[in-house]
Each structure stands twice: as C-alpha cells, then as structure tokens.
C-alpha cells in the first residue's frame, strides 16, 4: 500500500488534543519556580528606594533642589550599564569602552554617595554631627551600642546598594533574555512526549487504512523520524499487538509464564535493535506495545538470547 498520510495535519491535531486533554497542570512548586525571575524586579525597586534618599541628599548639597534627580541618573545608570553588559555577554559581543567607563564611574559614585548619605543620617541621629572623623573615632567606644551598630552599617550600606544594583541589572537582563528565548511549561512537556504521541497517531492511521501491523509500525517509525528530524528519537515506543500464535509456540507445561515469554521473544525477534537495550528499556518498550510482563521475565529472556549468541 502506497497511501501517504498528512503528517503535518496529524502533528497539529495531536498537539492541540494533547495540550487540551493530556498536558500536565502546573504544581505549586512549578508556579513558585516560574515566579523567581520576577523577584529581581522587587529587588531593584527596594534597592532604589533605599539608595534614593542618600543619593538625593548628597547631590542636594552640591546642587540644591535639582539634586533630587540624581538617584535617577546614578541608580538607573548603574542598572542600565550592568544590563547592557549582560546582554553583550549573551550576544558574545564586546561592551563599548564608554559604557564600561560610565559603569565604573556610576559604581564609584554610588559607593561614595550611599556611604556619605548613610553616615550623615547616622551621625545626625546620634547627635554627633558636629564632631570630626578623628573625634568620632576617639569617642566610638563610648557611644551607645545602637550608634556603634549604625556606624558599622554605614560601611555595609556604601557597598551593598551599588553591588546590589549591579546584580539587579544583570538579573533583569537575564530575565529579558529568558522571556525572549523561553519555552512555555506545557510546550516543554510536549517536546518530551511528541515523538511517542505522533508515532502512535500515525501507527493507528495506517492500521485504519488497511496496513498490516508490521507495515504500519515500520512506516510510522520511518515517517515520524523524518518529520521530527531525529535519527533516534528516544521516546518512541514501537506498538505491537500481542500475537496469538506466540503463546502456542511454547510447551503447554510452561503455563502462563511460558506464554508471556513467547510474546517477549516474538517481539524481540521483530525488533532486534530493542533487544540490545537494558532490562528497563526493553520492559518500557514492551509495556508500550501492550505486552504485560515483569522485569524478571524480561531479564530471563534477554539472558537466554545473549547466551545463545
């Protein structure tokens, strides 16, 4: 029989059917995992809110009133530069030298203004804003513990916010790249099972058109391999109906186990390539072919075949 079937139509119909009926639903763990990339947006917002008052306060000393626009330049500039650097790395291109220089300047400026702003806030709260650095160092041991802790936090604040901004910028770039090249959850699952689903549909279609089981199996395998572009699709399971004659080839005294072994032998004779696999692999193919058999029986038959070779 030379009848050809429309694989493109079958693929499209089976994919729609699978997505509608068989596609797995997202678990809570999957939903949490998908939400993680969005957390970087929250991190970026929090870092900006923490840094903006310090940056604005310091630049306000230099440029009254207009200094409140400084956080937009410094923080978002740092985010932008790290964002562009991450994109360039993904595209395997070099970062322009002026962008590198600007990132360094923004980073150093962010450290200085955040450290200065935090320091000014702490000494003002502690009531020691009229002291010099030397006096503060001398009296550090006599300051209240809260003031001492706050002064230590000044150093951490000077670095954690700029470094956090760099990380946030890279994270946002990675998030954008994943969104552009990402695959939907159900689409990923479909790619894992598409060989098997399409193979079964093509196999059944050839049987409906009057092909023998062996011919339907061979033609389905060949066409699905060619259509999906895989020389050895791992997920295809050869379909084969249990043979009634197989059970008669064994001695009657062997009973049910002998009949099952006969089916396994017949299946492996028809599909010699599968017989080269492991017990678990062969067992999986047999289950897919509708032959109910235990792994112990599969192991015994494989041992017989390998001993006879």
PDB file of C-alpha atoms in Angstrom:
ATOM      1  CA  UNK A   1       0.000   0.000   0.000  1.00  0.00           C
ATOM      2  CA  UNK A   2       1.484   3.331  -1.088  1.00  0.00           C
ATOM      3  CA  UNK A   3      -1.011   5.608   0.628  1.00  0.00           C
ATOM      4  CA  UNK A   4       0.717   8.593   2.253  1.00  0.00           C
ATOM      5  CA  UNK A   5      -0.735  10.451   5.184  1.00  0.00           C
ATOM      6  CA  UNK A   6      -0.527  14.141   6.012  1.00  0.00           C
ATOM      7  CA  UNK A   7       1.952  14.230   8.887  1.00  0.00           C
ATOM      8  CA  UNK A   8       1.708  17.979   9.300  1.00  0.00           C
ATOM      9  CA  UNK A   9      -2.037  17.794   9.871  1.00  0.00           C
ATOM     10  CA  UNK A  10      -1.670  14.872  12.282  1.00  0.00           C
ATOM     11  CA  UNK A  11       1.037  16.706  14.209  1.00  0.00           C
ATOM     12  CA  UNK A  12      -1.068  19.848  14.518  1.00  0.00           C
ATOM     13  CA  UNK A  13      -4.206  17.956  15.562  1.00  0.00           C
ATOM     14  CA  UNK A  14      -2.414  15.714  18.052  1.00  0.00           C
ATOM     15  CA  UNK A  15      -0.588  18.639  19.593  1.00  0.00           C
ATOM     16  CA  UNK A  16      -3.854  20.538  20.104  1.00  0.00           C
ATOM     17  CA  UNK A  17      -5.513  17.431  21.527  1.00  0.00           C
ATOM     18  CA  UNK A  18      -2.606  16.721  23.881  1.00  0.00           C
ATOM     19  CA  UNK A  19      -2.471  20.306  25.145  1.00  0.00           C
ATOM     20  CA  UNK A  20      -6.224  20.239  25.708  1.00  0.00           C
ATOM     21  CA  UNK A  21      -6.588  16.784  27.262  1.00  0.00           C
ATOM     22  CA  UNK A  22      -3.271  15.352  28.440  1.00  0.00           C
ATOM     23  CA  UNK A  23      -0.949  18.256  29.187  1.00  0.00           C
ATOM     24  CA  UNK A  24       0.113  18.298  32.862  1.00  0.00           C
ATOM     25  CA  UNK A  25      -1.081  21.105  35.083  1.00  0.00           C
ATOM     26  CA  UNK A  26       1.388  23.283  36.932  1.00  0.00           C
ATOM     27  CA  UNK A  27       2.035  22.323  40.519  1.00  0.00           C
ATOM     28  CA  UNK A  28       2.588  24.857  43.279  1.00  0.00           C
ATOM     29  CA  UNK A  29       6.316  24.186  43.031  1.00  0.00           C
ATOM     30  CA  UNK A  30       6.276  24.939  39.304  1.00  0.00           C
ATOM     31  CA  UNK A  31       4.406  28.192  39.887  1.00  0.00           C
ATOM     32  CA  UNK A  32       6.876  29.267  42.573  1.00  0.00           C
ATOM     33  CA  UNK A  33       9.811  28.391  40.323  1.00  0.00           C
ATOM     34  CA  UNK A  34       8.335  30.460  37.498  1.00  0.00           C
ATOM     35  CA  UNK A  35       7.847  33.431  39.811  1.00  0.00           C
ATOM     36  CA  UNK A  36      11.501  33.538  40.938  1.00  0.00           C
ATOM     37  CA  UNK A  37      12.783  35.604  37.960  1.00  0.00           C
ATOM     38  CA  UNK A  38      10.232  38.299  38.799  1.00  0.00           C
ATOM     39  CA  UNK A  39      11.743  38.713  42.263  1.00  0.00           C
ATOM     40  CA  UNK A  40      14.661  40.624  40.761  1.00  0.00           C
ATOM     41  CA  UNK A  41      12.236  43.404  39.861  1.00  0.00           C
ATOM     42  CA  UNK A  42      11.261  43.709  43.529  1.00  0.00           C
ATOM     43  CA  UNK A  43      14.947  43.698  44.500  1.00  0.00           C
ATOM     44  CA  UNK A  44      15.680  46.527  42.064  1.00  0.00           C
ATOM     45  CA  UNK A  45      12.785  48.611  43.415  1.00  0.00           C
ATOM     46  CA  UNK A  46      13.819  48.105  47.049  1.00  0.00           C
ATOM     47  CA  UNK A  47      17.446  48.983  46.305  1.00  0.00           C
ATOM     48  CA  UNK A  48      16.365  52.166  44.547  1.00  0.00           C
ATOM     49  CA  UNK A  49      14.138  53.173  47.464  1.00  0.00           C
ATOM     50  CA  UNK A  50      16.990  52.560  49.917  1.00  0.00           C
ATOM     51  CA  UNK A  51      19.526  54.483  47.875  1.00  0.00           C
ATOM     52  CA  UNK A  52      17.450  57.374  46.560  1.00  0.00           C
ATOM     53  CA  UNK A  53      17.328  59.423  49.827  1.00  0.00           C
ATOM     54  CA  UNK A  54      21.101  59.119  50.350  1.00  0.00           C
ATOM     55  CA  UNK A  55      21.939  59.990  46.753  1.00  0.00           C
ATOM     56  CA  UNK A  56      19.490  62.884  46.644  1.00  0.00           C
ATOM     57  CA  UNK A  57      20.714  64.254  49.968  1.00  0.00           C
ATOM     58  CA  UNK A  58      24.386  64.273  48.948  1.00  0.00           C
ATOM     59  CA  UNK A  59      23.765  65.723  45.491  1.00  0.00           C
ATOM     60  CA  UNK A  60      21.400  68.241  47.083  1.00  0.00           C
ATOM     61  CA  UNK A  61      24.416  69.678  48.895  1.00  0.00           C
ATOM     62  CA  UNK A  62      26.079  70.211  45.527  1.00  0.00           C
ATOM     63  CA  UNK A  63      23.035  71.267  43.516  1.00  0.00           C
ATOM     64  CA  UNK A  64      20.131  72.407  45.692  1.00  0.00           C
ATOM     65  CA  UNK A  65      16.678  71.184  44.585  1.00  0.00           C
ATOM     66  CA  UNK A  66      17.910  69.608  41.342  1.00  0.00           C
ATOM     67  CA  UNK A  67      19.930  67.141  43.380  1.00  0.00           C
ATOM     68  CA  UNK A  68      16.755  65.114  43.885  1.00  0.00           C
ATOM     69  CA  UNK A  69      17.030  63.991  40.250  1.00  0.00           C
ATOM     70  CA  UNK A  70      20.434  62.429  40.936  1.00  0.00           C
ATOM     71  CA  UNK A  71      19.090  58.998  42.012  1.00  0.00           C
ATOM     72  CA  UNK A  72      17.574  58.548  38.568  1.00  0.00           C
ATOM     73  CA  UNK A  73      20.949  59.155  36.918  1.00  0.00           C
ATOM     74  CA  UNK A  74      23.134  57.207  39.339  1.00  0.00           C
ATOM     75  CA  UNK A  75      20.967  54.195  40.226  1.00  0.00           C
ATOM     76  CA  UNK A  76      19.278  53.715  36.888  1.00  0.00           C
ATOM     77  CA  UNK A  77      22.556  54.454  35.107  1.00  0.00           C
ATOM     78  CA  UNK A  78      24.217  51.653  37.060  1.00  0.00           C
ATOM     79  CA  UNK A  79      21.311  49.341  36.302  1.00  0.00           C
ATOM     80  CA  UNK A  80      21.481  50.249  32.617  1.00  0.00           C
ATOM     81  CA  UNK A  81      25.227  49.643  32.307  1.00  0.00           C
ATOM     82  CA  UNK A  82      25.109  46.252  34.016  1.00  0.00           C
ATOM     83  CA  UNK A  83      22.037  45.380  31.941  1.00  0.00           C
ATOM     84  CA  UNK A  84      23.877  46.177  28.696  1.00  0.00           C
ATOM     85  CA  UNK A  85      26.955  44.268  29.839  1.00  0.00           C
ATOM     86  CA  UNK A  86      24.868  41.150  30.453  1.00  0.00           C
ATOM     87  CA  UNK A  87      23.182  41.453  27.057  1.00  0.00           C
ATOM     88  CA  UNK A  88      26.554  41.869  25.348  1.00  0.00           C
ATOM     89  CA  UNK A  89      27.841  38.742  27.089  1.00  0.00           C
ATOM     90  CA  UNK A  90      24.821  36.760  25.923  1.00  0.00           C
ATOM     91  CA  UNK A  91      25.310  38.030  22.356  1.00  0.00           C
ATOM     92  CA  UNK A  92      29.069  37.312  22.613  1.00  0.00           C
ATOM     93  CA  UNK A  93      29.929  40.874  21.683  1.00  0.00           C
ATOM     94  CA  UNK A  94      32.195  43.381  23.389  1.00  0.00           C
ATOM     95  CA  UNK A  95      30.873  46.175  25.577  1.00  0.00           C
ATOM     96  CA  UNK A  96      31.671  49.689  24.253  1.00  0.00           C
ATOM     97  CA  UNK A  97      34.544  51.277  26.160  1.00  0.00           C
ATOM     98  CA  UNK A  98      32.489  54.352  27.072  1.00  0.00           C
ATOM     99  CA  UNK A  99      29.828  52.108  28.621  1.00  0.00           C
ATOM    100  CA  UNK A 100      32.497  50.343  30.695  1.00  0.00           C
ATOM    101  CA  UNK A 101      33.891  53.695  31.846  1.00  0.00           C
ATOM    102  CA  UNK A 102      30.438  55.004  32.684  1.00  0.00           C
ATOM    103  CA  UNK A 103      29.658  51.881  34.707  1.00  0.00           C
ATOM    104  CA  UNK A 104      32.845  52.294  36.744  1.00  0.00           C
ATOM    105  CA  UNK A 105      32.062  55.959  37.398  1.00  0.00           C
ATOM    106  CA  UNK A 106      28.488  55.186  38.409  1.00  0.00           C
ATOM    107  CA  UNK A 107      29.671  52.378  40.690  1.00  0.00           C
ATOM    108  CA  UNK A 108      32.265  54.537  42.465  1.00  0.00           C
ATOM    109  CA  UNK A 109      29.797  57.424  42.729  1.00  0.00           C
ATOM    110  CA  UNK A 110      27.146  55.112  44.165  1.00  0.00           C
ATOM    111  CA  UNK A 111      29.566  53.874  46.830  1.00  0.00           C
ATOM    112  CA  UNK A 112      30.561  57.396  47.814  1.00  0.00           C
ATOM    113  CA  UNK A 113      27.081  58.938  47.894  1.00  0.00           C
ATOM    114  CA  UNK A 114      25.482  55.980  49.678  1.00  0.00           C
ATOM    115  CA  UNK A 115      28.264  55.841  52.221  1.00  0.00           C
ATOM    116  CA  UNK A 116      28.176  59.596  52.734  1.00  0.00           C
ATOM    117  CA  UNK A 117      24.413  59.769  52.902  1.00  0.00           C
ATOM    118  CA  UNK A 118      24.196  56.912  55.394  1.00  0.00           C
ATOM    119  CA  UNK A 119      26.958  58.443  57.500  1.00  0.00           C
ATOM    120  CA  UNK A 120      25.267  61.852  57.607  1.00  0.00           C
ATOM    121  CA  UNK A 121      21.989  60.258  58.662  1.00  0.00           C
ATOM    122  CA  UNK A 122      23.608  58.198  61.423  1.00  0.00           C
ATOM    123  CA  UNK A 123      25.678  60.989  62.990  1.00  0.00           C
ATOM    124  CA  UNK A 124      22.670  63.278  62.871  1.00  0.00           C
ATOM    125  CA  UNK A 125      20.515  60.710  64.683  1.00  0.00           C
ATOM    126  CA  UNK A 126      23.283  60.053  67.215  1.00  0.00           C
ATOM    127  CA  UNK A 127      23.740  63.792  67.877  1.00  0.00           C
ATOM    128  CA  UNK A 128      27.405  63.750  66.952  1.00  0.00           C
ATOM    129  CA  UNK A 129      27.147  65.572  63.648  1.00  0.00           C
ATOM    130  CA  UNK A 130      29.336  68.391  64.991  1.00  0.00           C
ATOM    131  CA  UNK A 131      32.302  66.079  65.554  1.00  0.00           C
ATOM    132  CA  UNK A 132      35.174  65.401  63.184  1.00  0.00           C
ATOM    133  CA  UNK A 133      36.134  61.949  61.926  1.00  0.00           C
ATOM    134  CA  UNK A 134      39.002  61.902  64.409  1.00  0.00           C
ATOM    135  CA  UNK A 135      36.722  62.788  67.329  1.00  0.00           C
ATOM    136  CA  UNK A 136      34.148  60.194  66.297  1.00  0.00           C
ATOM    137  CA  UNK A 137      36.910  57.578  66.131  1.00  0.00           C
ATOM    138  CA  UNK A 138      38.149  58.557  69.570  1.00  0.00           C
ATOM    139  CA  UNK A 139      34.690  58.501  71.144  1.00  0.00           C
ATOM    140  CA  UNK A 140      33.456  55.427  69.244  1.00  0.00           C
ATOM    141  CA  UNK A 141      33.960  53.175  72.276  1.00  0.00           C
ATOM    142  CA  UNK A 142      31.808  55.417  74.487  1.00  0.00           C
ATOM    143  CA  UNK A 143      28.903  55.773  72.040  1.00  0.00           C
ATOM    144  CA  UNK A 144      25.650  53.875  72.627  1.00  0.00           C
ATOM    145  CA  UNK A 145      25.578  50.412  71.111  1.00  0.00           C
ATOM    146  CA  UNK A 146      22.855  51.477  68.660  1.00  0.00           C
ATOM    147  CA  UNK A 147      25.056  54.283  67.338  1.00  0.00           C
ATOM    148  CA  UNK A 148      28.046  51.958  67.068  1.00  0.00           C
ATOM    149  CA  UNK A 149      25.993  49.424  65.098  1.00  0.00           C
ATOM    150  CA  UNK A 150      24.632  52.163  62.843  1.00  0.00           C
ATOM    151  CA  UNK A 151      28.129  53.438  62.069  1.00  0.00           C
ATOM    152  CA  UNK A 152      29.213  49.906  61.145  1.00  0.00           C
ATOM    153  CA  UNK A 153      26.174  49.617  58.886  1.00  0.00           C
ATOM    154  CA  UNK A 154      27.323  52.765  57.061  1.00  0.00           C
ATOM    155  CA  UNK A 155      30.198  50.781  55.552  1.00  0.00           C
ATOM    156  CA  UNK A 156      27.897  47.946  54.535  1.00  0.00           C
ATOM    157  CA  UNK A 157      25.336  50.349  53.041  1.00  0.00           C
ATOM    158  CA  UNK A 158      28.032  52.040  50.989  1.00  0.00           C
ATOM    159  CA  UNK A 159      28.766  48.766  49.173  1.00  0.00           C
ATOM    160  CA  UNK A 160      25.633  46.629  49.342  1.00  0.00           C
ATOM    161  CA  UNK A 161      23.416  49.050  47.426  1.00  0.00           C
ATOM    162  CA  UNK A 162      25.778  49.607  44.439  1.00  0.00           C
ATOM    163  CA  UNK A 163      26.692  45.930  44.230  1.00  0.00           C
ATOM    164  CA  UNK A 164      23.016  45.029  44.565  1.00  0.00           C
ATOM    165  CA  UNK A 165      22.222  47.430  41.721  1.00  0.00           C
ATOM    166  CA  UNK A 166      24.771  45.658  39.512  1.00  0.00           C
ATOM    167  CA  UNK A 167      23.285  42.270  40.353  1.00  0.00           C
ATOM    168  CA  UNK A 168      19.766  43.594  39.766  1.00  0.00           C
ATOM    169  CA  UNK A 169      20.761  44.960  36.362  1.00  0.00           C
ATOM    170  CA  UNK A 170      22.269  41.641  35.316  1.00  0.00           C
ATOM    171  CA  UNK A 171      19.252  39.809  36.687  1.00  0.00           C
ATOM    172  CA  UNK A 172      16.865  41.994  34.716  1.00  0.00           C
ATOM    173  CA  UNK A 173      18.872  41.346  31.554  1.00  0.00           C
ATOM    174  CA  UNK A 174      18.802  37.602  32.193  1.00  0.00           C
ATOM    175  CA  UNK A 175      15.058  37.820  32.810  1.00  0.00           C
ATOM    176  CA  UNK A 176      14.518  39.612  29.487  1.00  0.00           C
ATOM    177  CA  UNK A 177      16.647  37.063  27.643  1.00  0.00           C
ATOM    178  CA  UNK A 178      14.744  34.168  29.187  1.00  0.00           C
ATOM    179  CA  UNK A 179      11.444  35.757  28.220  1.00  0.00           C
ATOM    180  CA  UNK A 180      12.603  36.092  24.607  1.00  0.00           C
ATOM    181  CA  UNK A 181      14.005  32.597  24.280  1.00  0.00           C
ATOM    182  CA  UNK A 182      11.970  30.836  26.943  1.00  0.00           C
ATOM    183  CA  UNK A 183       9.662  27.897  26.318  1.00  0.00           C
ATOM    184  CA  UNK A 184       6.237  27.563  27.849  1.00  0.00           C
ATOM    185  CA  UNK A 185       5.854  24.998  30.643  1.00  0.00           C
ATOM    186  CA  UNK A 186       3.430  22.838  28.647  1.00  0.00           C
ATOM    187  CA  UNK A 187       5.495  23.258  25.486  1.00  0.00           C
ATOM    188  CA  UNK A 188       8.482  21.770  27.310  1.00  0.00           C
ATOM    189  CA  UNK A 189       6.400  18.786  28.354  1.00  0.00           C
ATOM    190  CA  UNK A 190       5.114  18.412  24.808  1.00  0.00           C
ATOM    191  CA  UNK A 191       8.641  18.260  23.419  1.00  0.00           C
ATOM    192  CA  UNK A 192       9.329  15.382  25.791  1.00  0.00           C
ATOM    193  CA  UNK A 193       6.413  13.269  24.526  1.00  0.00           C
ATOM    194  CA  UNK A 194       5.826  14.440  20.959  1.00  0.00           C
ATOM    195  CA  UNK A 195       7.666  11.501  19.364  1.00  0.00           C
ATOM    196  CA  UNK A 196       5.538   8.978  21.199  1.00  0.00           C
ATOM    197  CA  UNK A 197       2.238  10.789  20.658  1.00  0.00           C
ATOM    198  CA  UNK A 198       2.776  11.375  16.940  1.00  0.00           C
ATOM    199  CA  UNK A 199       4.094   7.866  16.395  1.00  0.00           C
ATOM    200  CA  UNK A 200       1.001   6.329  17.991  1.00  0.00           C
ATOM    201  CA  UNK A 201      -1.301   8.519  15.905  1.00  0.00           C
ATOM    202  CA  UNK A 202       0.475   7.661  12.634  1.00  0.00           C
ATOM    203  CA  UNK A 203       0.578   3.969  13.528  1.00  0.00           C
ATOM    204  CA  UNK A 204      -3.168   3.961  14.212  1.00  0.00           C
ATOM    205  CA  UNK A 205      -3.889   5.859  10.991  1.00  0.00           C
ATOM    206  CA  UNK A 206      -2.042   3.296   8.877  1.00  0.00           C
ATOM    207  CA  UNK A 207      -3.932   0.474  10.566  1.00  0.00           C
ATOM    208  CA  UNK A 208      -7.194   2.256   9.717  1.00  0.00           C
ATOM    209  CA  UNK A 209      -6.069   2.492   6.095  1.00  0.00           C
ATOM    210  CA  UNK A 210      -5.620  -1.276   5.950  1.00  0.00           C
ATOM    211  CA  UNK A 211      -1.895  -1.727   6.524  1.00  0.00           C
ATOM    212  CA  UNK A 212      -0.676  -4.783   8.360  1.00  0.00           C
ATOM    213  CA  UNK A 213       0.645  -4.287  11.859  1.00  0.00           C
ATOM    214  CA  UNK A 214       4.271  -4.772  10.800  1.00  0.00           C
ATOM    215  CA  UNK A 215       3.932  -2.452   7.809  1.00  0.00           C
ATOM    216  CA  UNK A 216       2.140   0.209   9.876  1.00  0.00           C
ATOM    217  CA  UNK A 217       4.858   0.048  12.521  1.00  0.00           C
ATOM    218  CA  UNK A 218       7.712   0.363  10.038  1.00  0.00           C
ATOM    219  CA  UNK A 219       6.140   3.152   8.003  1.00  0.00           C
ATOM    220  CA  UNK A 220       5.126   5.094  11.103  1.00  0.00           C
ATOM    221  CA  UNK A 221       8.622   4.842  12.548  1.00  0.00           C
ATOM    222  CA  UNK A 222      10.268   5.937   9.314  1.00  0.00           C
ATOM    223  CA  UNK A 223       7.959   8.887   8.657  1.00  0.00           C
ATOM    224  CA  UNK A 224       7.941  10.215  12.222  1.00  0.00           C
ATOM    225  CA  UNK A 225      11.731  10.061  12.361  1.00  0.00           C
ATOM    226  CA  UNK A 226      11.975  12.012   9.133  1.00  0.00           C
ATOM    227  CA  UNK A 227       9.324  14.558  10.047  1.00  0.00           C
ATOM    228  CA  UNK A 228      10.620  15.324  13.533  1.00  0.00           C
ATOM    229  CA  UNK A 229      14.219  15.366  12.351  1.00  0.00           C
ATOM    230  CA  UNK A 230      15.616  12.839  14.812  1.00  0.00           C
ATOM    231  CA  UNK A 231      17.574   9.794  13.740  1.00  0.00           C
ATOM    232  CA  UNK A 232      16.958   8.033  17.030  1.00  0.00           C
ATOM    233  CA  UNK A 233      14.052   9.573  18.959  1.00  0.00           C
ATOM    234  CA  UNK A 234      14.321   8.144  22.469  1.00  0.00           C
ATOM    235  CA  UNK A 235      10.679   8.452  23.401  1.00  0.00           C
ATOM    236  CA  UNK A 236       9.127   6.409  20.567  1.00  0.00           C
ATOM    237  CA  UNK A 237       7.680   3.112  21.685  1.00  0.00           C
ATOM    238  CA  UNK A 238       7.065   0.546  18.981  1.00  0.00           C
ATOM    239  CA  UNK A 239       3.467  -0.593  19.015  1.00  0.00           C
ATOM    240  CA  UNK A 240       2.691  -4.217  18.519  1.00  0.00           C
ATOM    241  CA  UNK A 241      -0.433  -6.173  19.357  1.00  0.00           C
ATOM    242  CA  UNK A 242       0.193  -9.429  21.266  1.00  0.00           C
ATOM    243  CA  UNK A 243       0.447 -12.341  18.891  1.00  0.00           C
ATOM    244  CA  UNK A 244      -1.943 -15.224  19.473  1.00  0.00           C
ATOM    245  CA  UNK A 245       0.440 -17.663  17.840  1.00  0.00           C
ATOM    246  CA  UNK A 246       3.246 -16.702  20.184  1.00  0.00           C
ATOM    247  CA  UNK A 247       1.575 -18.404  23.117  1.00  0.00           C
ATOM    248  CA  UNK A 248       1.274 -21.647  21.117  1.00  0.00           C
ATOM    249  CA  UNK A 249       4.986 -21.822  20.375  1.00  0.00           C
ATOM    250  CA  UNK A 250       5.820 -22.648  23.981  1.00  0.00           C
ATOM    251  CA  UNK A 251       5.337 -26.023  25.586  1.00  0.00           C
ATOM    252  CA  UNK A 252       1.941 -26.281  27.352  1.00  0.00           C
ATOM    253  CA  UNK A 253       3.669 -27.300  30.565  1.00  0.00           C
ATOM    254  CA  UNK A 254       5.190 -23.838  30.881  1.00  0.00           C
ATOM    255  CA  UNK A 255       1.768 -22.290  31.522  1.00  0.00           C
ATOM    256  CA  UNK A 256       1.141 -18.557  31.604  1.00  0.00           C
ATOM    257  CA  UNK A 257       4.802 -17.598  32.144  1.00  0.00           C
ATOM    258  CA  UNK A 258       5.792 -19.545  29.047  1.00  0.00           C
ATOM    259  CA  UNK A 259       3.147 -17.755  27.015  1.00  0.00           C
ATOM    260  CA  UNK A 260       4.395 -14.365  28.199  1.00  0.00           C
ATOM    261  CA  UNK A 261       7.982 -15.315  27.424  1.00  0.00           C
ATOM    262  CA  UNK A 262       6.913 -16.358  23.951  1.00  0.00           C
ATOM    263  CA  UNK A 263       5.365 -12.945  23.386  1.00  0.00           C
ATOM    264  CA  UNK A 264       8.554 -11.265  24.569  1.00  0.00           C
ATOM    265  CA  UNK A 265      10.694 -13.447  22.280  1.00  0.00           C
ATOM    266  CA  UNK A 266       8.442 -12.739  19.317  1.00  0.00           C
ATOM    267  CA  UNK A 267       8.537  -9.021  19.986  1.00  0.00           C
ATOM    268  CA  UNK A 268      12.332  -9.009  20.256  1.00  0.00           C
ATOM    269  CA  UNK A 269      12.646 -11.099  17.070  1.00  0.00           C
ATOM    270  CA  UNK A 270      10.588  -8.474  15.252  1.00  0.00           C
ATOM    271  CA  UNK A 271      12.543  -5.613  16.826  1.00  0.00           C
ATOM    272  CA  UNK A 272      16.156  -6.815  17.204  1.00  0.00           C
ATOM    273  CA  UNK A 273      17.509  -3.322  17.904  1.00  0.00           C
ATOM    274  CA  UNK A 274      15.438  -3.089  21.065  1.00  0.00           C
ATOM    275  CA  UNK A 275      16.942  -6.338  22.354  1.00  0.00           C
ATOM    276  CA  UNK A 276      20.283  -4.545  22.711  1.00  0.00           C
ATOM    277  CA  UNK A 277      18.879  -2.265  25.418  1.00  0.00           C
ATOM    278  CA  UNK A 278      18.819  -2.729  29.168  1.00  0.00           C
ATOM    279  CA  UNK A 279      16.117  -4.648  31.037  1.00  0.00           C
ATOM    280  CA  UNK A 280      14.334  -1.429  31.986  1.00  0.00           C
ATOM    281  CA  UNK A 281      14.441  -0.106  28.424  1.00  0.00           C
ATOM    282  CA  UNK A 282      13.125  -3.333  26.933  1.00  0.00           C
ATOM    283  CA  UNK A 283      10.462  -3.515  29.641  1.00  0.00           C
ATOM    284  CA  UNK A 284       9.327   0.001  28.771  1.00  0.00           C
ATOM    285  CA  UNK A 285       9.027  -0.844  25.075  1.00  0.00           C
ATOM    286  CA  UNK A 286       7.048  -3.978  25.892  1.00  0.00           C
ATOM    287  CA  UNK A 287       4.651  -2.030  28.091  1.00  0.00           C
ATOM    288  CA  UNK A 288       4.191   0.478  25.298  1.00  0.00           C
ATOM    289  CA  UNK A 289       3.421  -2.370  22.916  1.00  0.00           C
ATOM    290  CA  UNK A 290       0.695  -3.642  25.223  1.00  0.00           C
ATOM    291  CA  UNK A 291       2.568  -6.697  26.494  1.00  0.00           C
ATOM    292  CA  UNK A 292       2.182  -7.043  30.256  1.00  0.00           C
ATOM    293  CA  UNK A 293       5.347  -8.614  31.565  1.00  0.00           C
ATOM    294  CA  UNK A 294       7.540  -8.318  34.640  1.00  0.00           C
ATOM    295  CA  UNK A 295      11.145  -7.196  34.625  1.00  0.00           C
ATOM    296  CA  UNK A 296      12.261 -10.611  35.893  1.00  0.00           C
ATOM    297  CA  UNK A 297      10.798 -12.313  32.835  1.00  0.00           C
ATOM    298  CA  UNK A 298      12.361  -9.706  30.559  1.00  0.00           C
ATOM    299  CA  UNK A 299      15.733 -10.323  32.187  1.00  0.00           C
ATOM    300  CA  UNK A 300      15.424 -14.084  31.720  1.00  0.00           C
ATOM    301  CA  UNK A 301      14.574 -13.752  28.020  1.00  0.00           C
ATOM    302  CA  UNK A 302      17.418 -11.294  27.424  1.00  0.00           C
ATOM    303  CA  UNK A 303      19.832 -13.632  29.207  1.00  0.00           C
ATOM    304  CA  UNK A 304      18.680 -16.534  27.017  1.00  0.00           C
ATOM    305  CA  UNK A 305      19.221 -14.511  23.850  1.00  0.00           C
ATOM    306  CA  UNK A 306      22.657 -13.258  24.880  1.00  0.00           C
ATOM    307  CA  UNK A 307      23.771 -16.719  25.979  1.00  0.00           C
ATOM    308  CA  UNK A 308      22.727 -18.153  22.624  1.00  0.00           C
ATOM    309  CA  UNK A 309      24.760 -15.576  20.682  1.00  0.00           C
TER     310      UNK A 309
END
